[in-house]
Every structure is written in structure tokens, then in C-alpha cells.
CSV table of C-alpha atoms in Angstrom, one decimal:
chain,number,residue,atom,x,y,z
A,1,MET,CA,0.1,0.0,0.0
A,2,SER,CA,1.4,3.4,-1.1
A,3,VAL,CA,0.9,6.3,1.0
A,4,LYS,CA,1.0,9.7,-0.6
A,5,ILE,CA,2.9,12.3,1.3
A,6,THR,CA,2.0,16.0,0.6
A,7,SER,CA,4.0,18.9,2.0
A,8,ASN,CA,3.0,22.6,2.1
A,9,THR,CA,5.8,25.1,2.0
A,10,GLU,CA,5.0,28.5,3.1
A,11,VAL,CA,7.0,31.3,1.9
A,12,ARG,CA,7.1,34.5,3.9
A,13,GLU,CA,8.3,37.8,2.7
A,14,LEU,CA,11.0,39.1,5.0
A,15,THR,CA,10.2,42.8,5.7
A,16,ARG,CA,12.4,45.4,7.7
A,17,LEU,CA,10.8,46.2,11.0
A,18,GLU,CA,10.3,49.9,11.4
A,19,ARG,CA,9.3,51.6,14.4
A,20,ILE,CA,7.3,54.9,14.1
A,21,GLY,CA,8.5,57.5,16.8
A,22,ALA,CA,7.4,61.0,17.5
A,23,HIS,CA,9.9,62.4,15.1
A,24,SER,CA,10.4,59.7,12.5
A,25,HIS,CA,8.6,61.8,10.0
A,26,ILE,CA,11.6,64.4,10.0
A,27,ARG,CA,13.8,64.3,7.0
A,28,GLY,CA,15.5,67.5,7.2
A,29,LEU,CA,14.9,71.2,7.7
A,30,GLY,CA,12.8,71.7,4.7
A,31,LEU,CA,15.0,74.6,3.4
A,32,ASP,CA,15.9,75.4,-0.2
A,33,ASP,CA,19.3,76.6,-1.5
A,34,ALA,CA,18.6,80.1,-0.3
A,35,LEU,CA,17.8,78.8,3.2
A,36,GLU,CA,14.2,79.6,2.8
A,37,PRO,CA,11.5,77.3,4.0
A,38,ARG,CA,9.7,75.6,1.2
A,39,LYS,CA,5.9,76.4,0.9
A,40,GLY,CA,3.6,73.8,2.1
A,41,GLY,CA,6.0,71.9,4.3
A,42,SER,CA,8.9,69.8,3.1
A,43,GLN,CA,10.9,66.8,4.6
A,44,GLY,CA,8.3,66.5,7.2
A,45,MET,CA,8.8,70.1,8.5
A,46,VAL,CA,5.9,72.3,8.8
A,47,GLY,CA,5.6,75.9,10.3
A,48,GLN,CA,8.1,77.8,12.3
A,49,PRO,CA,9.9,79.5,9.3
A,50,ALA,CA,11.9,82.0,11.4
A,51,ALA,CA,13.5,79.3,13.5
A,52,ARG,CA,14.2,77.1,10.6
A,53,ARG,CA,16.0,79.8,8.7
A,54,ALA,CA,18.1,80.7,11.7
A,55,VAL,CA,19.0,76.9,12.3
A,56,GLY,CA,19.5,76.7,8.5
A,57,VAL,CA,22.4,79.3,8.8
A,58,ILE,CA,23.8,77.2,11.6
A,59,TYR,CA,23.9,74.1,9.5
A,60,LYS,CA,25.8,76.0,6.8
A,61,MET,CA,28.3,77.1,9.2
A,62,ILE,CA,28.8,73.7,10.7
A,63,GLN,CA,28.9,72.2,7.1
A,64,GLU,CA,31.7,74.7,6.1
A,65,GLY,CA,33.6,74.2,9.4
A,66,LYS,CA,33.4,77.8,10.2
A,67,ILE,CA,31.8,77.4,13.6
A,68,GLY,CA,32.8,75.5,16.8
A,69,GLY,CA,32.3,76.1,20.5
A,70,ARG,CA,29.2,78.0,19.9
A,71,ALA,CA,25.9,77.3,21.7
A,72,ILE,CA,22.1,77.8,20.3
A,73,LEU,CA,19.2,77.8,22.7
A,74,LEU,CA,16.0,76.7,21.2
A,75,ALA,CA,13.2,78.4,23.6
A,76,GLY,CA,9.5,78.1,23.2
A,77,LYS,CA,6.3,76.7,24.8
A,78,PRO,CA,5.7,73.0,24.9
A,79,GLY,CA,4.6,71.4,21.6
A,80,THR,CA,6.3,74.1,19.3
A,81,GLY,CA,8.6,71.7,17.4
A,82,LYS,CA,11.9,72.4,19.2
A,83,THR,CA,13.0,68.7,19.3
A,84,ALA,CA,11.7,68.4,15.7
A,85,ILE,CA,14.2,71.4,14.5
A,86,ALA,CA,16.9,69.8,16.3
A,87,MET,CA,16.3,66.3,14.6
A,88,GLY,CA,15.9,68.0,11.3
A,89,LEU,CA,19.4,69.5,11.7
A,90,ALA,CA,20.7,66.1,12.6
A,91,GLN,CA,19.3,64.7,9.4
A,92,GLU,CA,20.7,67.6,7.2
A,93,LEU,CA,24.1,66.9,8.6
A,94,GLY,CA,24.1,63.3,7.7
A,95,GLU,CA,25.8,60.2,9.1
A,96,ASP,CA,29.5,61.7,8.9
A,97,THR,CA,28.9,64.5,11.3
A,98,PRO,CA,28.6,63.3,14.9
A,99,PHE,CA,25.2,64.2,16.5
A,100,THR,CA,24.6,63.2,20.1
A,101,THR,CA,21.2,63.6,21.9
A,102,MET,CA,20.7,63.5,25.6
A,103,SER,CA,18.3,64.9,28.2
A,104,GLY,CA,19.3,67.2,31.0
A,105,SER,CA,18.0,64.6,33.7
A,106,GLU,CA,20.3,61.8,32.2
A,107,VAL,CA,23.4,63.5,33.8
A,108,PHE,CA,22.1,62.8,37.3
A,109,SER,CA,21.0,59.1,36.6
A,110,LEU,CA,24.3,57.9,35.3
A,111,GLU,CA,26.7,56.1,37.6
A,112,MET,CA,29.5,58.7,37.2
A,113,SER,CA,30.0,62.3,38.0
A,114,LYS,CA,28.0,65.0,36.4
A,115,THR,CA,31.2,66.5,34.7
A,116,GLU,CA,32.3,63.2,33.6
A,117,ALA,CA,28.9,62.6,31.9
A,118,LEU,CA,29.0,65.9,30.1
A,119,THR,CA,32.6,65.4,29.1
A,120,GLN,CA,31.7,62.0,27.6
A,121,ALA,CA,28.8,63.7,25.7
A,122,PHE,CA,31.1,66.4,24.4
A,123,ARG,CA,33.8,63.9,23.2
A,124,LYS,CA,31.0,61.9,21.4
A,125,SER,CA,30.1,64.9,19.5
A,126,ILE,CA,33.7,65.6,18.1
A,127,GLY,CA,34.6,63.3,15.2
A,128,ILE,CA,38.1,62.5,13.7
A,129,ARG,CA,38.5,61.6,10.1
A,130,ILE,CA,41.7,59.6,9.8
A,131,LEU,CA,43.0,59.2,6.3
A,132,GLU,CA,45.0,56.2,5.4
A,133,GLU,CA,46.5,55.0,2.2
A,134,THR,CA,46.3,51.2,1.4
A,135,GLU,CA,47.0,49.0,-1.6
A,136,VAL,CA,43.9,47.3,-3.1
A,137,ILE,CA,43.0,45.1,-6.0
A,138,GLU,CA,39.7,46.3,-7.7
A,139,GLY,CA,38.1,44.8,-10.6
A,140,GLU,CA,35.2,42.8,-12.0
A,141,VAL,CA,34.8,39.2,-11.3
A,142,VAL,CA,35.0,37.1,-14.5
A,143,GLU,CA,35.3,33.7,-13.2
A,144,ILE,CA,35.9,31.8,-9.9
A,145,GLN,CA,37.0,28.2,-10.0
A,146,VAL,CA,37.3,26.3,-6.8
A,147,ASP,CA,38.9,22.8,-6.5
A,148,THR,CA,38.5,20.5,-3.7
A,149,ALA,CA,41.5,17.8,-3.3
A,150,ILE,CA,41.8,14.9,-1.0
A,151,VAL,CA,45.3,14.9,0.5
A,152,SER,CA,46.8,12.8,3.2
A,153,SER,CA,46.6,13.9,6.8
A,154,GLU,CA,50.4,14.4,6.9
A,155,LYS,CA,50.5,16.9,4.2
A,156,SER,CA,47.4,18.9,5.1
A,157,ASN,CA,46.0,20.2,8.4
A,158,ALA,CA,42.5,20.5,7.0
A,159,LYS,CA,39.7,18.6,8.7
A,160,GLY,CA,39.1,15.2,7.0
A,161,GLY,CA,42.3,15.7,4.8
A,162,MET,CA,40.3,18.1,2.3
A,163,GLU,CA,42.2,20.9,0.8
A,164,LYS,CA,40.7,23.8,-1.4
A,165,THR,CA,42.3,25.6,-4.0
A,166,GLY,CA,41.0,27.9,-6.7
A,167,ARG,CA,41.6,30.7,-9.2
A,168,LEU,CA,40.0,34.0,-9.4
A,169,THR,CA,39.8,36.0,-12.7
A,170,LEU,CA,39.4,39.7,-12.3
A,171,CYS,CA,39.4,42.4,-14.9
A,172,THR,CA,39.1,46.1,-15.7
A,173,THR,CA,38.4,48.0,-18.9
A,174,GLU,CA,42.1,47.5,-19.9
A,175,MET,CA,43.4,44.3,-18.4
A,176,GLU,CA,42.6,40.9,-17.0
A,177,THR,CA,44.6,38.9,-14.5
A,178,VAL,CA,44.3,35.4,-12.9
A,179,TYR,CA,44.9,35.1,-9.2
A,180,ASP,CA,45.5,31.9,-7.1
A,181,LEU,CA,43.4,31.5,-4.1
A,182,GLY,CA,43.9,29.8,-0.8
A,183,THR,CA,41.6,28.3,1.5
A,184,LYS,CA,41.0,31.6,3.7
A,185,MET,CA,40.3,33.7,0.4
A,186,ILE,CA,37.9,31.0,-0.9
A,187,ASP,CA,36.0,31.1,2.6
A,188,ALA,CA,35.9,35.0,2.4
A,189,LEU,CA,34.5,34.9,-1.2
A,190,THR,CA,31.8,32.5,0.0
A,191,LYS,CA,31.0,34.5,2.9
A,192,GLU,CA,30.6,37.6,0.9
A,193,LYS,CA,28.7,35.5,-1.7
A,194,VAL,CA,30.6,36.9,-4.6
A,195,SER,CA,29.9,35.6,-7.9
A,196,ALA,CA,30.8,36.2,-11.6
A,197,GLY,CA,29.7,39.9,-12.6
A,198,ASP,CA,30.3,41.4,-9.1
A,199,VAL,CA,32.7,44.4,-8.8
A,200,ILE,CA,34.8,43.8,-5.6
A,201,THR,CA,38.0,45.3,-3.7
A,202,ILE,CA,40.4,43.3,-2.0
A,203,ASP,CA,42.8,44.8,0.7
A,204,LYS,CA,46.4,43.4,0.1
A,205,ALA,CA,47.4,44.0,3.8
A,206,SER,CA,44.4,42.4,5.6
A,207,GLY,CA,42.8,40.3,2.7
A,208,LYS,CA,39.4,41.9,3.4
A,209,ILE,CA,37.1,41.5,0.6
A,210,THR,CA,34.3,44.3,-0.1
A,211,LYS,CA,31.6,43.9,-2.7
A,212,LEU,CA,30.9,47.2,-4.3
A,213,GLY,CA,27.8,46.0,-6.4
A,214,ARG,CA,27.0,44.4,-9.7
A,215,SER,CA,28.7,45.3,-13.0
A,216,PHE,CA,26.3,47.2,-15.5
A,217,SER,CA,27.2,44.4,-18.0
A,218,ARG,CA,25.1,42.2,-16.1
A,219,SER,CA,22.1,44.5,-15.9
A,220,ARG,CA,20.0,42.3,-18.0
A,221,ASP,CA,19.6,40.0,-15.0
A,222,TYR,CA,17.9,42.9,-13.0
A,223,ASP,CA,14.7,40.9,-12.6
A,224,ALA,CA,16.4,37.9,-10.8
A,225,MET,CA,18.4,40.1,-8.5
A,226,GLY,CA,15.7,42.3,-6.8
A,227,GLY,CA,15.5,46.1,-6.1
A,228,GLN,CA,18.1,46.3,-3.7
A,229,THR,CA,20.9,45.3,-6.0
A,230,ARG,CA,23.4,48.0,-6.7
A,231,PHE,CA,24.9,48.5,-10.2
A,232,VAL,CA,28.4,50.2,-10.7
A,233,GLN,CA,30.7,50.5,-13.6
A,234,CYS,CA,33.6,48.4,-14.5
A,235,PRO,CA,36.6,49.7,-12.8
A,236,GLU,CA,39.2,51.5,-15.2
A,237,GLY,CA,43.0,51.4,-15.3
A,238,GLU,CA,45.1,48.8,-13.5
A,239,LEU,CA,43.8,46.1,-11.0
A,240,GLN,CA,46.3,47.1,-8.3
A,241,LYS,CA,46.1,50.6,-7.0
A,242,ARG,CA,46.6,52.8,-4.0
A,243,LYS,CA,43.5,54.2,-2.5
A,244,GLU,CA,42.8,56.6,0.4
A,245,VAL,CA,40.5,55.0,3.1
A,246,VAL,CA,38.6,57.5,5.5
A,247,HIS,CA,37.8,56.3,8.9
A,248,THR,CA,35.5,58.4,10.9
A,249,VAL,CA,35.5,57.8,14.7
A,250,SER,CA,34.7,60.0,17.8
A,251,LEU,CA,36.9,61.1,20.4
A,252,HIS,CA,35.0,59.2,23.0
A,253,GLU,CA,35.4,55.9,21.1
A,254,VAL,CA,39.3,56.7,21.0
A,255,ASP,CA,39.1,57.3,24.8
A,256,VAL,CA,37.3,53.9,25.6
A,257,ILE,CA,39.7,51.9,23.3
A,258,ASN,CA,42.8,53.4,25.0
A,259,SER,CA,41.4,53.3,28.5
A,260,ARG,CA,43.2,50.4,30.3
A,261,GLN,CA,40.3,49.9,32.8
A,262,GLN,CA,37.6,49.3,30.3
A,263,GLY,CA,39.2,48.4,26.8
A,264,PHE,CA,37.6,47.7,23.4
A,265,LEU,CA,34.7,45.7,24.6
A,266,ALA,CA,33.3,48.7,26.7
A,267,LEU,CA,32.1,50.1,23.2
A,268,PHE,CA,29.7,47.1,22.9
A,269,THR,CA,28.5,46.9,26.5
A,270,GLY,CA,28.1,50.6,26.9
A,271,ASP,CA,29.6,50.5,30.5
A,272,THR,CA,32.7,52.9,29.9
A,273,GLY,CA,32.8,54.2,33.5
A,274,GLU,CA,35.0,57.2,34.3
A,275,ILE,CA,38.1,57.8,32.0
A,276,LYS,CA,41.1,59.4,33.6
A,277,ALA,CA,42.2,62.9,32.3
A,278,GLU,CA,45.7,61.7,31.6
A,279,VAL,CA,44.3,59.3,29.0
A,280,ARG,CA,42.3,62.1,27.3
A,281,GLU,CA,45.4,64.4,27.3
A,282,GLN,CA,47.6,61.8,25.5
A,283,ILE,CA,44.9,61.1,23.2
A,284,ASP,CA,44.5,65.0,22.3
A,285,GLN,CA,48.3,65.2,21.8
A,286,LYS,CA,48.3,62.4,19.4
A,287,VAL,CA,45.3,63.8,17.5
A,288,ALA,CA,47.3,67.1,17.2
A,289,GLU,CA,50.2,65.4,15.8
A,290,TRP,CA,48.0,63.7,13.3
A,291,ARG,CA,46.5,67.0,12.2
A,292,GLU,CA,50.0,68.5,11.7
A,293,GLU,CA,51.0,65.6,9.6
A,294,GLY,CA,48.0,65.8,7.5
A,295,ARG,CA,46.8,62.3,8.6
A,296,ALA,CA,43.6,63.3,10.4
A,297,THR,CA,41.0,66.2,10.5
A,298,ILE,CA,38.7,67.3,13.2
A,299,VAL,CA,34.8,67.2,12.5
A,300,PRO,CA,33.2,69.3,15.1
A,301,GLY,CA,29.7,67.8,15.5
A,302,VAL,CA,26.6,68.7,17.5
A,303,LEU,CA,25.6,67.8,21.1
A,304,PHE,CA,21.8,68.4,21.6
A,305,ILE,CA,20.6,68.7,25.3
A,306,ASP,CA,16.9,68.7,25.7
A,307,GLU,CA,15.2,69.9,28.8
A,308,VAL,CA,18.4,71.8,29.7
A,309,HIS,CA,16.7,73.6,32.6
A,310,MET,CA,17.3,70.3,34.7
A,311,LEU,CA,20.8,71.0,34.9
A,312,ASP,CA,22.3,72.6,38.1
A,313,MET,CA,25.0,75.3,38.6
A,314,GLU,CA,27.7,73.0,38.5
A,315,CYS,CA,26.8,71.8,35.0
A,316,PHE,CA,26.2,75.2,33.6
A,317,SER,CA,29.7,76.4,35.0
A,318,PHE,CA,31.2,73.2,33.2
A,319,LEU,CA,29.4,74.0,29.9
A,320,ASN,CA,30.9,77.7,30.2
A,321,ARG,CA,34.3,76.3,30.4
A,322,ALA,CA,33.8,73.6,27.8
A,323,LEU,CA,32.7,76.0,25.1
A,324,GLU,CA,36.0,77.6,25.4
A,325,SER,CA,37.9,74.6,24.2
A,326,ASP,CA,39.6,74.3,20.8
A,327,MET,CA,37.7,71.2,19.9
A,328,ALA,CA,34.4,72.0,21.3
A,329,PRO,CA,31.3,71.0,19.2
A,330,VAL,CA,28.3,73.0,18.3
A,331,LEU,CA,26.1,72.9,21.5
A,332,VAL,CA,22.3,73.1,21.0
A,333,ILE,CA,20.0,73.1,23.9
A,334,ALA,CA,16.3,73.4,24.3
A,335,THR,CA,13.9,74.4,27.0
A,336,ASN,CA,10.2,75.2,27.6
A,337,ARG,CA,10.6,77.1,30.8
A,338,GLY,CA,10.1,80.9,31.3
A,339,ILE,CA,11.4,82.7,34.2
A,340,SER,CA,12.1,80.1,36.7
A,341,LYS,CA,14.5,79.1,39.5
A,342,ILE,CA,17.9,77.8,38.7
A,343,ARG,CA,18.0,74.1,39.9
A,344,GLY,CA,19.7,73.9,43.2
A,345,THR,CA,19.4,77.6,43.9
A,346,ASP,CA,16.8,80.1,44.9
A,347,TYR,CA,17.8,82.5,42.2
A,348,LYS,CA,15.4,82.9,39.2
A,349,SER,CA,16.6,83.5,35.7
A,350,PRO,CA,15.1,83.3,32.1
A,351,HIS,CA,14.5,79.8,31.2
A,352,GLY,CA,16.1,78.6,34.3
A,353,ILE,CA,19.7,79.3,32.9
A,354,PRO,CA,22.3,81.4,34.6
A,355,LEU,CA,22.9,84.8,33.0
A,356,ASP,CA,26.7,84.3,32.1
A,357,LEU,CA,25.6,81.3,30.0
A,358,LEU,CA,22.8,83.1,28.4
A,359,ASP,CA,25.2,85.7,27.0
A,360,ARG,CA,27.0,83.0,25.2
A,361,LEU,CA,23.9,81.6,23.6
A,362,MET,CA,22.3,82.3,20.2
A,363,ILE,CA,18.6,82.3,21.0
A,364,VAL,CA,16.0,80.9,18.6
A,365,SER,CA,12.4,81.2,19.5
A,366,THR,CA,9.6,79.2,18.4
A,367,VAL,CA,6.0,80.3,18.4
A,368,PRO,CA,2.7,78.4,18.7
A,369,TYR,CA,1.3,76.7,15.4
A,370,GLU,CA,-1.5,78.2,13.5
A,371,GLN,CA,-4.5,76.0,12.5
A,372,GLU,CA,-3.3,75.6,9.0
A,373,GLU,CA,0.0,74.3,10.2
A,374,ILE,CA,-1.6,71.9,12.7
A,375,ARG,CA,-3.8,70.5,9.9
A,376,SER,CA,-0.6,70.1,7.8
A,377,ILE,CA,1.4,68.4,10.6
A,378,LEU,CA,-1.5,65.9,11.3
A,379,LYS,CA,-1.7,65.0,7.6
A,380,VAL,CA,2.0,64.4,7.5
A,381,ARG,CA,1.6,62.1,10.6
A,382,CYS,CA,-1.3,60.3,9.0
A,383,GLU,CA,1.0,59.4,6.0
A,384,GLU,CA,3.8,58.5,8.3
A,385,GLU,CA,1.6,56.1,10.3
A,386,ASP,CA,-0.1,54.8,7.2
A,387,VAL,CA,-3.7,56.0,8.3
A,388,GLU,CA,-6.2,57.0,5.8
A,389,MET,CA,-8.5,59.7,7.2
A,390,ALA,CA,-11.5,61.5,5.8
A,391,ASP,CA,-11.3,65.3,5.3
A,392,ASP,CA,-14.0,66.2,7.8
A,393,ALA,CA,-12.4,63.9,10.5
A,394,LEU,CA,-9.2,65.6,9.9
A,395,GLU,CA,-10.8,69.0,10.3
A,396,LEU,CA,-12.3,67.9,13.7
A,397,LEU,CA,-8.8,66.7,14.8
A,398,THR,CA,-7.3,69.9,13.7
A,399,ARG,CA,-9.9,71.7,15.9
A,400,ILE,CA,-9.2,69.4,18.9
A,401,GLY,CA,-5.4,70.2,18.5
A,402,MET,CA,-6.1,73.9,18.6
A,403,GLU,CA,-8.3,73.7,21.8
A,404,THR,CA,-6.1,71.1,23.7
A,405,SER,CA,-2.7,70.3,22.3
A,406,LEU,CA,-0.9,69.2,19.3
A,407,ARG,CA,0.7,66.2,20.9
A,408,TYR,CA,-2.8,65.1,22.1
A,409,ALA,CA,-4.2,65.2,18.6
A,410,ILE,CA,-1.2,63.3,17.2
A,411,GLN,CA,-1.7,60.6,19.7
A,412,MET,CA,-5.2,60.3,18.6
A,413,VAL,CA,-4.4,59.4,15.0
A,414,ILE,CA,-3.2,55.7,15.5
A,415,ALA,CA,-6.0,55.2,18.3
A,416,ALA,CA,-8.8,56.4,15.8
A,417,SER,CA,-7.2,54.2,13.2
A,418,LEU,CA,-7.5,51.0,15.4
A,419,VAL,CA,-11.2,51.9,16.2
A,420,ALA,CA,-12.0,52.3,12.6
A,421,GLU,CA,-10.1,48.9,11.9
A,422,LYS,CA,-12.4,47.3,14.6
A,423,ARG,CA,-15.6,48.4,12.5
A,424,LYS,CA,-14.1,47.0,9.5
A,425,SER,CA,-13.5,50.4,7.9
A,426,ALA,CA,-10.4,51.4,5.9
A,427,GLU,CA,-10.8,55.2,6.7
A,428,VAL,CA,-11.1,57.1,9.8
A,429,GLU,CA,-14.4,59.1,10.1
A,430,ILE,CA,-15.8,61.5,12.7
A,431,SER,CA,-17.5,58.8,14.8
A,432,ASP,CA,-14.0,57.3,15.4
A,433,ILE,CA,-12.4,60.5,16.4
A,434,LYS,CA,-15.3,61.2,18.9
A,435,ARG,CA,-15.0,57.6,20.2
A,436,VAL,CA,-11.3,58.1,21.0
A,437,TYR,CA,-12.0,61.6,22.3
A,438,THR,CA,-14.4,60.1,24.8
A,439,LEU,CA,-12.1,57.3,25.7
A,440,PHE,CA,-8.9,59.4,26.4
A,441,VAL,CA,-9.1,62.7,28.1
A,442,ASP,CA,-6.8,65.5,27.6
A,443,VAL,CA,-5.1,67.6,30.3
A,444,LYS,CA,-7.7,70.2,30.6
A,445,ARG,CA,-10.6,67.7,31.1
A,446,SER,CA,-8.3,65.6,33.6
A,447,THR,CA,-7.7,68.7,35.6
A,448,GLN,CA,-11.4,69.7,35.7
A,449,PHE,CA,-12.1,66.1,36.8
A,450,LEU,CA,-9.8,66.3,39.7
A,451,MET,CA,-11.2,69.6,40.7
A,452,GLU,CA,-14.6,68.2,41.0
A,453,TYR,CA,-13.6,65.0,42.8
A,454,GLN,CA,-10.6,66.3,44.8
A,455,ASN,CA,-11.7,65.4,48.2
A,456,GLU,CA,-12.1,61.7,47.1
A,457,TYR,CA,-8.5,61.4,46.3
A,458,MET,CA,-5.7,60.5,48.8
A,459,TYR,CA,-3.1,63.2,49.9
A,460,ASN,CA,-5.1,66.0,48.4
A,461,GLU,CA,-3.1,69.2,48.7
A,462,LEU,CA,-5.7,71.5,47.4
A,463,ALA,CA,-8.1,70.5,50.2
A,464,GLU,CA,-5.5,71.1,52.8
A,465,ASP,CA,-4.6,74.5,51.2
A,466,GLY,CA,-8.3,75.4,51.3
A,467,GLU,CA,-8.5,74.3,55.0
A,468,GLU,CA,-5.6,76.5,55.9
A,469,GLU,CA,-7.0,79.4,54.0
A,470,ASP,CA,-10.2,79.1,55.9
A,471,GLU,CA,-8.4,78.9,59.1
A,472,ASP,CA,-6.4,82.1,58.1
A,473,ASP,CA,-9.7,83.8,57.3
A,474,GLU,CA,-11.4,82.9,60.6
A,475,GLU,CA,-8.3,84.3,62.5
A,476,GLU,CA,-8.4,87.6,60.5
A,477,GLU,CA,-12.2,88.0,61.1
A,478,GLU,CA,-11.5,87.3,64.9
A,479,GLU,CA,-8.8,90.0,64.9
A,480,THR,CA,-11.0,92.5,63.1
A,481,ARG,CA,-13.8,91.8,65.5
A,482,PHE,CA,-11.6,92.3,68.5
A,483,SER,CA,-10.0,95.4,67.3
A,484,THR,CA,-13.5,96.8,66.3
A,485,PHE,CA,-15.4,96.3,69.5
A,486,GLY,CA,-12.4,96.3,71.9
A,487,PRO,CA,-12.0,94.2,75.0
A,488,VAL,CA,-14.9,92.7,76.6
A,489,ASN,CA,-15.6,93.7,80.3
A,490,LEU,CA,-16.2,90.8,82.3
A,491,GLN,CA,-17.4,92.5,85.3
């Protein structure tokens, strides 16, 4: 009896997991070549034209290397796009320029001194471009031949007496050469999945193989390769050539690698601890030598400190001194405080920042968004979160954003989408917005609810304040009565 066996093979498409954050829609500052904001919003940025122009000027100065040790303050009420502008600056600068982000409260939560935490943040924001000349072999792979031979265990240390040998044929537009391959090179080619038609480079010193892409001569096989395949021209000239390789690292990474206490593995664990000042001085001297020899250049990056009013006087004093350093990055700080106390003191100052540091700052103000700008921002967020929303629902959500806050309206987008999905609808309508509005209250409605039911909550300070005020009123009335009618005669 024969049994028929059937197997079902399920093929799943592998997709990259993308998390949507509060500012994941920001792609840049949205400025044209004249540093003017593009109309209608661009690169995810909407509104704040004056602030974007100012930060655009800062971006150009950073890009040209004409600014260093400067500090910019982004000041404005909550929800006016201060962090979004800073993220836009980071996107404009690109990956080559170091951009470090931290919050003012992080300084107090790390297991190190406050000044050490700020020093590490500063040195993370300073990049070093190290230039290195190396000999490479660059060409298009014509053919790879691999032969496996069985040899005696006395002649070969390979497992099972197997030995791999091969030949690699590389070509440029002018020449073609055959190279003999050993076991290590064959394994490296197999690991990189190199095949005929690929353009590769081989570092002669280390033997590292880098696949640059696919040759244009093989572009007819595009359909079989997928959209992620990169096509490049066949190299010109000789196969062996000298190339300048640029390595970009931060000063903090160099500090960690040269710290005997922590070592190279601390880069991966993140537990760097405190680094001695002597180590940093030696590294600074070495970097200065490299700069004189032309082997390295300094890339002043950007350090962004959000909620800067959380820092205390010691931190502000350190920032004053650090900005005077030769290799200081551009410091961008943001705050939503008005005239408030400097942390740890009883002194009041604008934005909770000491006046001597305020003198060093280039202050950029942000203003509240208009209704049309809020509508545009919500539309951008709907596109980012892949939510289809009806025009009347978007109008209602815009009105909610004007009456409550922009952040509350943005958080309602995905919640309304889930409500619409629950009722089998592909588009968010007014009923979905109303449903979410009743489920999740904003700050104003929550405060009103607390005021109505304050006596039913534990540790209610408002009730205690009210009782103290009543007692004070009663005492004042008794004093007034006594002073009006005079002492009472008991006889």
C-alpha cells in the first residue's frame, strides 16, 4: 500500500521592522538653496519659518567648518517643534557629522559624576577623520574556480584531509589577471557571496573583501536580483592601485579603546565608567600630531541637550568652560521654561539658565502653530503612520489640536485608526475621532475632573490648602472683630 505524502511550503516575505517615533517623519529642515522654508511643508517640517531659517544658517556654518564652540538655545512653549528642529538639523548633517542627543536629567541618573557625563557627551560629538593609504585590488569578477582535493593528513592540517584551491579571474576595462586562491580567500569569497559579474575590492594588507555592487554588463539580469541590487561601472586602469581610506570615529570611542580599565569591549557593553584625564590628554596630543602631519582632520559635531533647565549650577559652569575649548562641538540646547529658578538655587533667571551662559547663547524662539499648520502636521503624521483619514475627520482633529494640544491630537491618530479597523473600515471618520475623544481625556478635562472630585483622592493638597485658607480667614475675622469692638468687660 502506497501512502501519498504532501507537504505545504509556506514562503514568507521578509520585511524590515520599522518603528514609528514621535519625530520619525522628520527628514530635514525643509529649506531650499537660499535657506528659505519651502511652501506647504517639506521633509516633514511644517511651520516655524523664522526658527528654521536661523537653524539653516547654523547648519551651513557647521557644514563649512566655520563654527565651533558655539551654543544655540531653542526656546518656546511645549509642543512648538523644538526637538523636531534639532532632529531636522541632525538629518541635514548626515551620518558623517557626529550628533549626540541627551536629556538634562540623564546627567544625574548615570553612575558617574556630572562633569564626567557631560565630558563624554562632548567627546562623542567630536569626530576624527583619519586618512589612510592602502593598496587594493579592484576589478570585476570574470570567473571563480574552486577545486577540492583529498590529501593525506600528513600533508594537510585541514579537517578530513580536504584542501581547497582555486583561481579568481578579475578584469578592468584595460586588463585581465588570474589570481591563485587559498582556503582563507575562498572562505571569504563564499561569505560575501561573490559571483561572476560582481565588482569587488581586496585589501592586500588584511585580505578583506568588499563587494561594491554588480557590474552594468549584468544589468540584463535585473529581474532575478531584486530592487536592492546596486549596479556600478567596471573599474578603469590597472587592477592594483593605491586608495585613500577614510575612517570616521569619535573622540570618545578613542578614549574608551585606550582606557586600560575598560578596553575595546566597553564600546559594545556601554559600561565605559569614568576615564582618566591623563588618557584624554595623551589622545589629544596624538590627534594634534596627526593633524599636523595631515593624517587626520577634526569634525566638530553637534551635542543636543533637551530639557536643559534640569541641569544645576555645576553643570552650567562646566558648559561655560567646555565651550572655550579648541575642539568644542556646536552645543544646541532646548527648554520650555520661562522665568524660573535655577536648579539647586533660589535665584530666578530666564529659562532657568544662568545669565553668564545666556550671554554666550544664540537664542532661537519658536511660536505656537496656526490652525493650518496643525492640519498639515496631522496630515504628515497620518501618512507616516499609514492612516487613511476623511477630510471632515481631519478637520475635527485639527480643531481638537487647537483647543487642547498638538501632541494630544497626534496621539489620537493611531488610536482612531484602530477603532476604525475594529468596525471593518479602511478610513477614519468623525465617529472614530469622537469615540477616541471620549475614551482618552486631555489635560484640561483631566484637571477639571480632579477639581470636581478632589476630596475623594488621597493626599489631596488642594483640600489642605483650602482648610488653611479658611483658618487664616477665621483668624483675620476674629482679629478684626476684637479690634473693632475692643476688649470685653467681664465684670
